[in-house]
Coordinates of C-alpha atoms in Angstrom, one line a residue:
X1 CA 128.5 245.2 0.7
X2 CA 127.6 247.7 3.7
X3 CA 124.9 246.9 5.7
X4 CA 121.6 247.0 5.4
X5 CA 119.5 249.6 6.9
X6 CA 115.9 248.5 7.7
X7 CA 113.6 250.3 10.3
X8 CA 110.2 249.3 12.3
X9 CA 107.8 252.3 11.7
X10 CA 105.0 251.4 13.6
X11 CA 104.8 247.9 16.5
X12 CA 100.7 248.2 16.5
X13 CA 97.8 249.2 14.7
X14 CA 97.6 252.7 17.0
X15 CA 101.1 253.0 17.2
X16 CA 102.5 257.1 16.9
X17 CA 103.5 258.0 13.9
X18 CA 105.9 261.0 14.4
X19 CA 109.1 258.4 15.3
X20 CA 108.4 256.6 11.7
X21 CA 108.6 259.9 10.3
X22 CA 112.0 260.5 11.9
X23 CA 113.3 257.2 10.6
X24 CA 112.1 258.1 7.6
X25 CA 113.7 261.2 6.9
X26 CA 116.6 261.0 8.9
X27 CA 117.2 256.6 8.8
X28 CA 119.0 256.0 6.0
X29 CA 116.4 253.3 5.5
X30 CA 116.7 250.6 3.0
X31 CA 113.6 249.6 4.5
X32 CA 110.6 250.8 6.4
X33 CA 107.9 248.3 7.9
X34 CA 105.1 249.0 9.5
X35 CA 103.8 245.9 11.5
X36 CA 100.1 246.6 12.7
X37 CA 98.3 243.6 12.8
X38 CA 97.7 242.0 16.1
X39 CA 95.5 238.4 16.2
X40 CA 92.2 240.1 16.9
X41 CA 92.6 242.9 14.7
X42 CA 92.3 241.3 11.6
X43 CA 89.2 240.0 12.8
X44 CA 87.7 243.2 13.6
X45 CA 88.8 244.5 10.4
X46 CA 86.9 241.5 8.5
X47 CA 83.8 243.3 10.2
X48 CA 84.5 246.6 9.1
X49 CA 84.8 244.8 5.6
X50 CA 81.4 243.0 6.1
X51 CA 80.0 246.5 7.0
X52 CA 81.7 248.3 3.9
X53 CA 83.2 246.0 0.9
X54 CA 86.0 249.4 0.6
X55 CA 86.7 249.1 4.1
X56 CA 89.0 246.6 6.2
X57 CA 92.4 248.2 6.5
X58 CA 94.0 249.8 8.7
X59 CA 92.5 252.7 9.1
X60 CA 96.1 254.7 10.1
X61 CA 96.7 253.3 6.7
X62 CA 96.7 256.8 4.8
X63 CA 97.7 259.4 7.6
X64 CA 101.1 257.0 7.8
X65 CA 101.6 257.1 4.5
X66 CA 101.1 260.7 3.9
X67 CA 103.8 260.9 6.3
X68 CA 106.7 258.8 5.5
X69 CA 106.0 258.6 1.5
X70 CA 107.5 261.3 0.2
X71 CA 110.5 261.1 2.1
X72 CA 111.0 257.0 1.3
X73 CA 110.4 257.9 -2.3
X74 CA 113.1 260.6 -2.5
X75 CA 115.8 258.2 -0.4
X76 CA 114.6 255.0 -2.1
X77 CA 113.3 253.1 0.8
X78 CA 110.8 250.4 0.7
X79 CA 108.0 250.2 2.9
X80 CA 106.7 247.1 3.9
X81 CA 103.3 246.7 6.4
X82 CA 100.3 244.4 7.0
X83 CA 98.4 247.2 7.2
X84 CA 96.2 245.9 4.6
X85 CA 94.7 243.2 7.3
X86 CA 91.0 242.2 6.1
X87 CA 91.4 244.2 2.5
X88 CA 95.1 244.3 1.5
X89 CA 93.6 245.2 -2.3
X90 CA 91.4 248.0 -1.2
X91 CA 94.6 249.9 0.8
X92 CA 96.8 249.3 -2.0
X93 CA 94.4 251.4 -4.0
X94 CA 93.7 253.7 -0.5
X95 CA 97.6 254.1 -1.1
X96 CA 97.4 255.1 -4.6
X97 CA 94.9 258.1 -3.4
X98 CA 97.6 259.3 -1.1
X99 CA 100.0 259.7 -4.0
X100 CA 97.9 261.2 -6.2
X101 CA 96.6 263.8 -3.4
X102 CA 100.5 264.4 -2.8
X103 CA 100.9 264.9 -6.1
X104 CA 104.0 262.7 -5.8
X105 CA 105.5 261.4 -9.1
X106 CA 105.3 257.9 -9.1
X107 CA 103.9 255.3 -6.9
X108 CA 104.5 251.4 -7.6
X109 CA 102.6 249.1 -5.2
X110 CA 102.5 245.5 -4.9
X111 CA 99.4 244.1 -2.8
X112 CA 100.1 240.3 -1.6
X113 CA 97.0 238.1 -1.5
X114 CA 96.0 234.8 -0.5
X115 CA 96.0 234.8 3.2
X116 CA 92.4 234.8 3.9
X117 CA 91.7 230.9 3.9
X118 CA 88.1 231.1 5.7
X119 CA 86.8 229.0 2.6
X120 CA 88.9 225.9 2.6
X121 CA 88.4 225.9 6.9
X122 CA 85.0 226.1 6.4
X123 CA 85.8 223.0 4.4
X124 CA 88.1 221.3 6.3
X125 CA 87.5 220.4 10.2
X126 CA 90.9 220.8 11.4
X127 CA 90.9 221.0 15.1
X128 CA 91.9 223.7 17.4
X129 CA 95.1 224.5 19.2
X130 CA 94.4 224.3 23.0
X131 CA 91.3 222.8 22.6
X132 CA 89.6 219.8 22.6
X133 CA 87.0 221.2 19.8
X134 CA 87.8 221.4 16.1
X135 CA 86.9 224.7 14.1
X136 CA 83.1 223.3 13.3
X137 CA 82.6 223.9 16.7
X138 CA 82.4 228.0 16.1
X139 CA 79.4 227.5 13.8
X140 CA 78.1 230.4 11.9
X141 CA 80.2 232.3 15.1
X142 CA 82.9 232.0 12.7
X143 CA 84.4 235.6 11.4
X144 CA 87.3 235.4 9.4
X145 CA 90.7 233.0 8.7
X146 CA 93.7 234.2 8.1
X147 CA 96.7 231.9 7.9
X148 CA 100.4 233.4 8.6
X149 CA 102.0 234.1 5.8
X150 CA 106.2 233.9 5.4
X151 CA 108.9 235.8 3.6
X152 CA 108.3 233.6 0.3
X153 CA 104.9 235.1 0.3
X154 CA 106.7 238.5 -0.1
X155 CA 109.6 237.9 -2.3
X156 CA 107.5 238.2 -5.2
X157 CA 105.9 241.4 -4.3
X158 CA 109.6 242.6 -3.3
X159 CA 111.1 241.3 -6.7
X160 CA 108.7 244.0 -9.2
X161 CA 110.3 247.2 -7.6
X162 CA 107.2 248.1 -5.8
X163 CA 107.9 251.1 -3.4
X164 CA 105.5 250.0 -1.1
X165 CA 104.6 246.4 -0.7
X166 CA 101.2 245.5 1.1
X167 CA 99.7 242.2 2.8
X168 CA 97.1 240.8 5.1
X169 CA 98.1 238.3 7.5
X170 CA 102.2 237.3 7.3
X171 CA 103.8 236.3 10.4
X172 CA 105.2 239.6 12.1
X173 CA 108.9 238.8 11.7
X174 CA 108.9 237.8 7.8
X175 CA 107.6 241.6 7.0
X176 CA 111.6 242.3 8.0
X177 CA 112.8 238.8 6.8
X178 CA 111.4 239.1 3.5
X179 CA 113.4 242.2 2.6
X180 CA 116.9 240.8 3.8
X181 CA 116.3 237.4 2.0
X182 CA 115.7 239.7 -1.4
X183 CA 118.6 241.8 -1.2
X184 CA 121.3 239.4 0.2
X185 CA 120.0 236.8 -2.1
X186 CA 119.8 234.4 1.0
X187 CA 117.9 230.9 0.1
X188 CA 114.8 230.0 1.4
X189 CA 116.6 226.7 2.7
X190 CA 119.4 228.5 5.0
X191 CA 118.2 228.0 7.7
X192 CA 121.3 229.3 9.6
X193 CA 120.8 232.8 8.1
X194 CA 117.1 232.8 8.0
X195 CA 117.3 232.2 11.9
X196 CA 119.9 235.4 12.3
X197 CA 117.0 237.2 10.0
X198 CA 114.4 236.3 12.2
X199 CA 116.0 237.7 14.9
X200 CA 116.0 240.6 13.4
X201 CA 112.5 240.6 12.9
X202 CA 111.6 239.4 16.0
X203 CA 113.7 242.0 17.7
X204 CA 112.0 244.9 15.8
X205 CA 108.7 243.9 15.0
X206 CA 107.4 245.5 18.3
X207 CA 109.0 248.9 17.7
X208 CA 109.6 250.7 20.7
X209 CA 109.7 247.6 23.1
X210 CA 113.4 247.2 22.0
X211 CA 114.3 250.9 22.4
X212 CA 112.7 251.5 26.1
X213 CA 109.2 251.4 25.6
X214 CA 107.1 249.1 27.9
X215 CA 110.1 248.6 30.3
X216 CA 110.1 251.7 32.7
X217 CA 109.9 251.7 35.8
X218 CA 110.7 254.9 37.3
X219 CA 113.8 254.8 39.9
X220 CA 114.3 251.3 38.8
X221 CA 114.7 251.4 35.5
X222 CA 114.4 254.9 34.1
X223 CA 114.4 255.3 30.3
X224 CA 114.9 259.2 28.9
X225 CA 112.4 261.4 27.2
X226 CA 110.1 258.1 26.5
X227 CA 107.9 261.0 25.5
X228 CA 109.7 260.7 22.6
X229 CA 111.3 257.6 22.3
X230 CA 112.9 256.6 19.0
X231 CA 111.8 253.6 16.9
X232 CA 114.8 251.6 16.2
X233 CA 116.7 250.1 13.3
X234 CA 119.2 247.3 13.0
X235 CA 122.0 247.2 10.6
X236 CA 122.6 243.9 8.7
X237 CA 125.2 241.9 7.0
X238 CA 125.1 239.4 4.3
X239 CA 126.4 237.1 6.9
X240 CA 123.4 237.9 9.3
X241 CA 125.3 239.9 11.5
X242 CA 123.3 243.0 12.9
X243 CA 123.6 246.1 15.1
X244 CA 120.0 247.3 17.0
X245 CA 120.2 251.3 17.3
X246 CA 118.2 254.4 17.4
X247 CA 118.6 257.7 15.4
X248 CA 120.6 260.1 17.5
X249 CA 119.1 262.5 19.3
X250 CA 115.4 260.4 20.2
X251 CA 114.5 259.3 23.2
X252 CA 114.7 256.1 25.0
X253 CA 117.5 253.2 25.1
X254 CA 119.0 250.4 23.5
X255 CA 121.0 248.2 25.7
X256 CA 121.0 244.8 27.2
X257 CA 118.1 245.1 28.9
X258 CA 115.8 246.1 26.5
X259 CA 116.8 243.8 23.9
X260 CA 116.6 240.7 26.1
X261 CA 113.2 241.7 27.3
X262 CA 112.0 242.1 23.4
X263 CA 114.0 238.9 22.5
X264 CA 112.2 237.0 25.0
X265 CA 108.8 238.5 24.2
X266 CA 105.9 236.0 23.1
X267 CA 108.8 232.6 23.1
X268 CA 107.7 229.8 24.4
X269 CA 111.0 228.1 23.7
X270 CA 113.9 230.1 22.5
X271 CA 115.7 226.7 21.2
X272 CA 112.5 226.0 19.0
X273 CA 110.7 229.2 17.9
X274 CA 108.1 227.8 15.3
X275 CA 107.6 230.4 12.6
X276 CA 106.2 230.5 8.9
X277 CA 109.9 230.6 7.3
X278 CA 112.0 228.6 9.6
X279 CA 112.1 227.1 13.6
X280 CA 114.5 230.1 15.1
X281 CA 117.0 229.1 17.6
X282 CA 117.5 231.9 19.8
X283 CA 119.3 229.9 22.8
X284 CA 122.5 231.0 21.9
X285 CA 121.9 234.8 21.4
X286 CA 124.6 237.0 22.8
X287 CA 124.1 241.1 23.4
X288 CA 127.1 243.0 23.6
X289 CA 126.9 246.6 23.6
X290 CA 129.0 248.5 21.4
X291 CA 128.4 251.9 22.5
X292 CA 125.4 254.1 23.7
X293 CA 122.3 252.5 21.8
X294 CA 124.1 250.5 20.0
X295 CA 124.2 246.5 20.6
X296 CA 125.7 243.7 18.3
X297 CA 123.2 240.3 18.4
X298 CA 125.7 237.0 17.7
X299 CA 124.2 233.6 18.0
X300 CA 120.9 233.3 16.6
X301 CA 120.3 230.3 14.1
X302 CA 117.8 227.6 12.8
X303 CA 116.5 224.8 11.9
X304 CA 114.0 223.4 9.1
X305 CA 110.7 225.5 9.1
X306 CA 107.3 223.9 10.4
X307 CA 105.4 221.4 7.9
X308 CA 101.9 223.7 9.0
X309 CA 101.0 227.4 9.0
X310 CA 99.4 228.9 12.0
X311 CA 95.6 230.0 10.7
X312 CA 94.0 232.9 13.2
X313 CA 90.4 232.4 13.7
X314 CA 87.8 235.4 15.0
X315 CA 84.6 234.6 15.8
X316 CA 81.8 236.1 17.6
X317 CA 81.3 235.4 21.2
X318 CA 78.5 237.5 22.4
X319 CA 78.7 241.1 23.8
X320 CA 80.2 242.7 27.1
X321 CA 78.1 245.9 28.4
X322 CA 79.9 247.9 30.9
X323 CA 79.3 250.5 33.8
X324 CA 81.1 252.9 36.1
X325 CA 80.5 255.4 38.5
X326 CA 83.2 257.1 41.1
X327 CA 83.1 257.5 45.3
X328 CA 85.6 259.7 46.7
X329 CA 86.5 261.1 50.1
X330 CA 85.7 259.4 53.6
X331 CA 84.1 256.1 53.5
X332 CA 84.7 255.8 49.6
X333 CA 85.1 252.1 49.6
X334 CA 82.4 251.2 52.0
X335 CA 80.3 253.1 49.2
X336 CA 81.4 251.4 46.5
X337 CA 81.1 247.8 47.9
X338 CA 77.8 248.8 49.0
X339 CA 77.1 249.9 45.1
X340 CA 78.3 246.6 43.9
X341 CA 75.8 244.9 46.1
X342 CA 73.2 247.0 45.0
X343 CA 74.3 245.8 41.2
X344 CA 74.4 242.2 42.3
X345 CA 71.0 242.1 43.8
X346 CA 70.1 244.0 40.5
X347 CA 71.7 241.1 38.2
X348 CA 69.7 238.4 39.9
X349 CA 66.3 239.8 40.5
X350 CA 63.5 237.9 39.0
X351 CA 61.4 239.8 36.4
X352 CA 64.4 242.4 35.3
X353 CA 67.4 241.2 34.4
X354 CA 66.6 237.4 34.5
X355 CA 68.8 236.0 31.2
X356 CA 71.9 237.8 33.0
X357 CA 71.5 235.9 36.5
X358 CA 74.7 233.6 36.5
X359 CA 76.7 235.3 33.6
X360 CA 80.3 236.0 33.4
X361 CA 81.0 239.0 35.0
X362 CA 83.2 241.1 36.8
X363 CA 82.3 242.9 40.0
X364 CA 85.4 245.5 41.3
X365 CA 86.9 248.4 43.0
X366 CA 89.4 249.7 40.6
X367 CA 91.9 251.2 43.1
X368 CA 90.9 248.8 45.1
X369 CA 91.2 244.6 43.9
X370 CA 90.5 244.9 40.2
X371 CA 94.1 244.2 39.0
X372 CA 95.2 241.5 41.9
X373 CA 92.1 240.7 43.7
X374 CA 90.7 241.4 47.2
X375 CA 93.8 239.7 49.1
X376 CA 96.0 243.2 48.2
X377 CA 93.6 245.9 49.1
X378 CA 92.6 244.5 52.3
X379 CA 95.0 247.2 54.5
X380 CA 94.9 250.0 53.3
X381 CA 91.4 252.8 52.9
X382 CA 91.8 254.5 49.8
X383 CA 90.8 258.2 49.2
X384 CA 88.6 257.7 45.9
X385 CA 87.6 254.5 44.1
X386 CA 86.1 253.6 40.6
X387 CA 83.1 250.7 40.5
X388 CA 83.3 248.8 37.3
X389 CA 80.4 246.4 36.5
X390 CA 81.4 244.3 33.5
X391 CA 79.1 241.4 32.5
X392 CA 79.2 238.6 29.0
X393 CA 75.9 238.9 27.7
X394 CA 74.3 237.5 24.4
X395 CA 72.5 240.1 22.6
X396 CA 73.2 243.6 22.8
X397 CA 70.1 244.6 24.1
X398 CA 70.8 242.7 27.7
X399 CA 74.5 244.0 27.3
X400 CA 73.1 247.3 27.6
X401 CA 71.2 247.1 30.3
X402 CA 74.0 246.6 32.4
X403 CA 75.3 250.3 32.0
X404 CA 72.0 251.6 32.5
X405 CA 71.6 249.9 35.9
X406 CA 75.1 251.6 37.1
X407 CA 73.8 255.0 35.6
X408 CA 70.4 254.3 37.9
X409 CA 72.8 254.3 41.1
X410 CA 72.7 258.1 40.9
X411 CA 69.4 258.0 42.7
X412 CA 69.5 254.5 43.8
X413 CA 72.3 253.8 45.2
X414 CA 75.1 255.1 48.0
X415 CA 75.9 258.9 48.4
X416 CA 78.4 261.4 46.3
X417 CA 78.3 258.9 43.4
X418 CA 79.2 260.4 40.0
X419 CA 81.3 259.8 36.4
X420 CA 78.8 257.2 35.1
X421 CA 80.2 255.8 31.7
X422 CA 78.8 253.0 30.0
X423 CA 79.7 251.0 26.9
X424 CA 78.7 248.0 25.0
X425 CA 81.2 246.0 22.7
X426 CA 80.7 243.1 20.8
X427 CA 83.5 240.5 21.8
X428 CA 85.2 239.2 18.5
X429 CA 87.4 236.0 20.8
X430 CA 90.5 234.4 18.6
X431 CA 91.7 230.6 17.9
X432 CA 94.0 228.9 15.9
X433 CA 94.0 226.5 13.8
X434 CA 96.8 224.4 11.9
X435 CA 96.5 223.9 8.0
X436 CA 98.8 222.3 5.7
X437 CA 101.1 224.9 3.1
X438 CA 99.3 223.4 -0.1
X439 CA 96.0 225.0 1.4
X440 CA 97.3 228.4 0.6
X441 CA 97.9 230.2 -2.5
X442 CA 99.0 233.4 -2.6
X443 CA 99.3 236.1 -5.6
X444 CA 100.9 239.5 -6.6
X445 CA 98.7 242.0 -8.0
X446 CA 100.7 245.5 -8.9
X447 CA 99.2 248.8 -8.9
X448 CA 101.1 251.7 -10.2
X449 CA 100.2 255.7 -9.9
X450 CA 102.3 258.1 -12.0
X451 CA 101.9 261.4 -12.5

């Protein structure tokens, strides 16, 4: 049986799309996945649903698709993605409306449902993961709940044919697990393969992480034409046994170095990596390069999977407003601190601002001690800095008062100031939750364009 070809097309919901495109036309893919749901964009997405019942997927959803589908329908490859976060129903028929405004011939879609479990929490007081407070504690804060799905979620969806199969919330690695399980035949109970699988996943679920991106660091460690690195693709056995590589010709690298970095990425313990299909074992991973971007991974394994799924929690926790404004030339930092100090007399004067007084805020010089603190800026005078007022507030209307008192340091504040911006954003904060696997129930609903 030769190996199985499966590619990551996107690590992130704003992820480029031109290198999935490549892989698509040029990957010999098996399988394409598109993994674009990070913890707090599911939750944002359940507000964009709250705001439009049509809304809550990714809203890349159709300008990927209009991309890569007609070439994975002419090779045969299967796209997989969460792109359908909050609404996995409505993109499946979002994805419908691309093929029928391509005019392709055929389009078979299976949605996955069932990972939305805000109803049974709402039910059931389990308490929170690195917290002393249990999920009653959010109150009506509480946004959405979406528990992490695994591979046996997707096997279903994978087993009608579907060309493109679609889901909310599934734990980032089982998108590429799923996929492997259904076409070696590999049972859900292996847990030896299912560990060399979730390497895999794990090792492509961020994209371009494992081919270069994230890791330069020029004169260090240079990467080539990052400007347009190549999303990678691993080549698997039935045995588990996979090669990570690029497409020729793409920019970036695969080597040692970037794959121990991505392996690494986001374990706590490499001996005992919980996830939804089983508890990898990455301890004994070994890298061996086999030529230029091309690295063999031996050694990954597992044990039984957790008794839990993770759940992800959003929930409202007030609003942020936001201010800047710019000093530049001599004396640009003695400017800016003395803008600051204008702001924090501002903050905690009676009879103007008085619900602020004693928020969370920050107060910085970016240039200066906004990424390390004051300890590192200390020697040196810079040539231009950037003042950033950022402050928690609880309504909007406060939140915007904030900008509006960095915008009033043009005329009442130090000399030369200038490039006010202001913004307000409503903070949507994330926690977890653990619930048991009968809480979930997940379905397969097919939809089906043809010409």
């Amino acid at each position: 049986m030769r190996p199985y070809r499966i590619g990551a097309g996107a690590g992130y919901a704003g992820d480029r799309i031109d290198p999935a495109v490549e892989l698509a036309e040029r990957g010999e893919l098996d399988a394409l996945v598109f993994e674009c749901l990070a913890e707090r964009t599911i939750a944002l997405a359940q507000l964009r649903r709250r705001a439009d019942p049509a809304q809550g997927y990714d809203p890349l959803l159709a300008a990927r698709l209009r991309a890569v589908l007609p070439a994975c329908l002419q090779q045969g490859t299967t796209i997989v993605t969460n792109m359908g976060a909050a609404n996995p129903l409505a993109a499946g028929h979002a994805a419908l409306a691309v093929a029928r405004e391509l005019k392709l011939p055929r389009l078979r879609v299976a949605v996955v449902l069932g990972d939305d479990v805000l109803d049974w929490v709402r039910q059931h007081d389990a308490p929170l993961l690195d917290s002393a407070d249990t999920v009653r504690s959010l109150g009506d804060r509480l946004i959405s709940a979406n528990a992490y799905l695994g591979a046996d979620a997707l096997l279903p969806a994978l087993a009608t044919g579907a060309d493109l199969v679609i889901t909310g919330r599934v734990a980032d690695p089982s998108l590429f697990l799923a996929p492997l399980m259904q076409h070696f035949g590999w049972a859900a109970d292996d847990w030896t393969l299912l560990g060399k699988g979730l390497a895999v996943g794990h090792l492509l679920e961020c994209a371009a992480q494992v081919s270069g991106g994230y890791l330069a660091d020029p004169g260090r460690v240079d990467v080539p034409d990052l400007h347009r690195v190549g999303f990678p693709l691993a080549e698997v056995d039935a045995d588990g046994g996979v090669v990570i590589t690029k497409l020729p010709g793409t920019g970036g690298r695969v080597d040692r170095l970037s794959c121990t970095a991505q392996l690494l990425y986001e374990v706590e313990d490499p001996a005992a990596y919980l996830q939804a299909d089983v508890t990898g074992d990455f301890s004994s991973v070994r890298f061996t390069e086999l030529g230029e971007d091309r690295l063999r991974v031996d050694g990954a394994s597992g044990h039984a999977r957790p008794e839990q799924l993770k759940v992800s929690l959003g929930y409202s926790d007030g609003f942020i407003g936001e201010g800047q404004i710019s000093y530049a030339g001599p004396g640009a930092r003695a400017r800016g601190e003395l803008a600051l100090e204008i702001l924090r007399h501002r903050l905690a004067y009676d009879g103007l601002l008085p619900s602020l007084a004693g928020c969370e805020h920050r107060a910085e010089l970016i240039g200066v001690n906004a990424m390390h603190g004051a300890a590192l800026g200390v020697d040196r005078e810079p040539y231009e800095v950037r003042v950033r007022l950022a402050v928690r507030c609880a309504t909007r209307a406060q939140a915007e008062r904030v900008g509006q008192e960095v915008e009033a340091l043009y005329l009442n504040g130090p000399a030369a100031g200038g490039g006010v911006t202001q913004s307000v954003r409503e903070v949507v904060a994330v926690a977890s939750t653990l619930i048991p696997r009968s809480a979930v129930q997940t379905r397969v609903e097919v939809l089906e364009w043809t010409a």
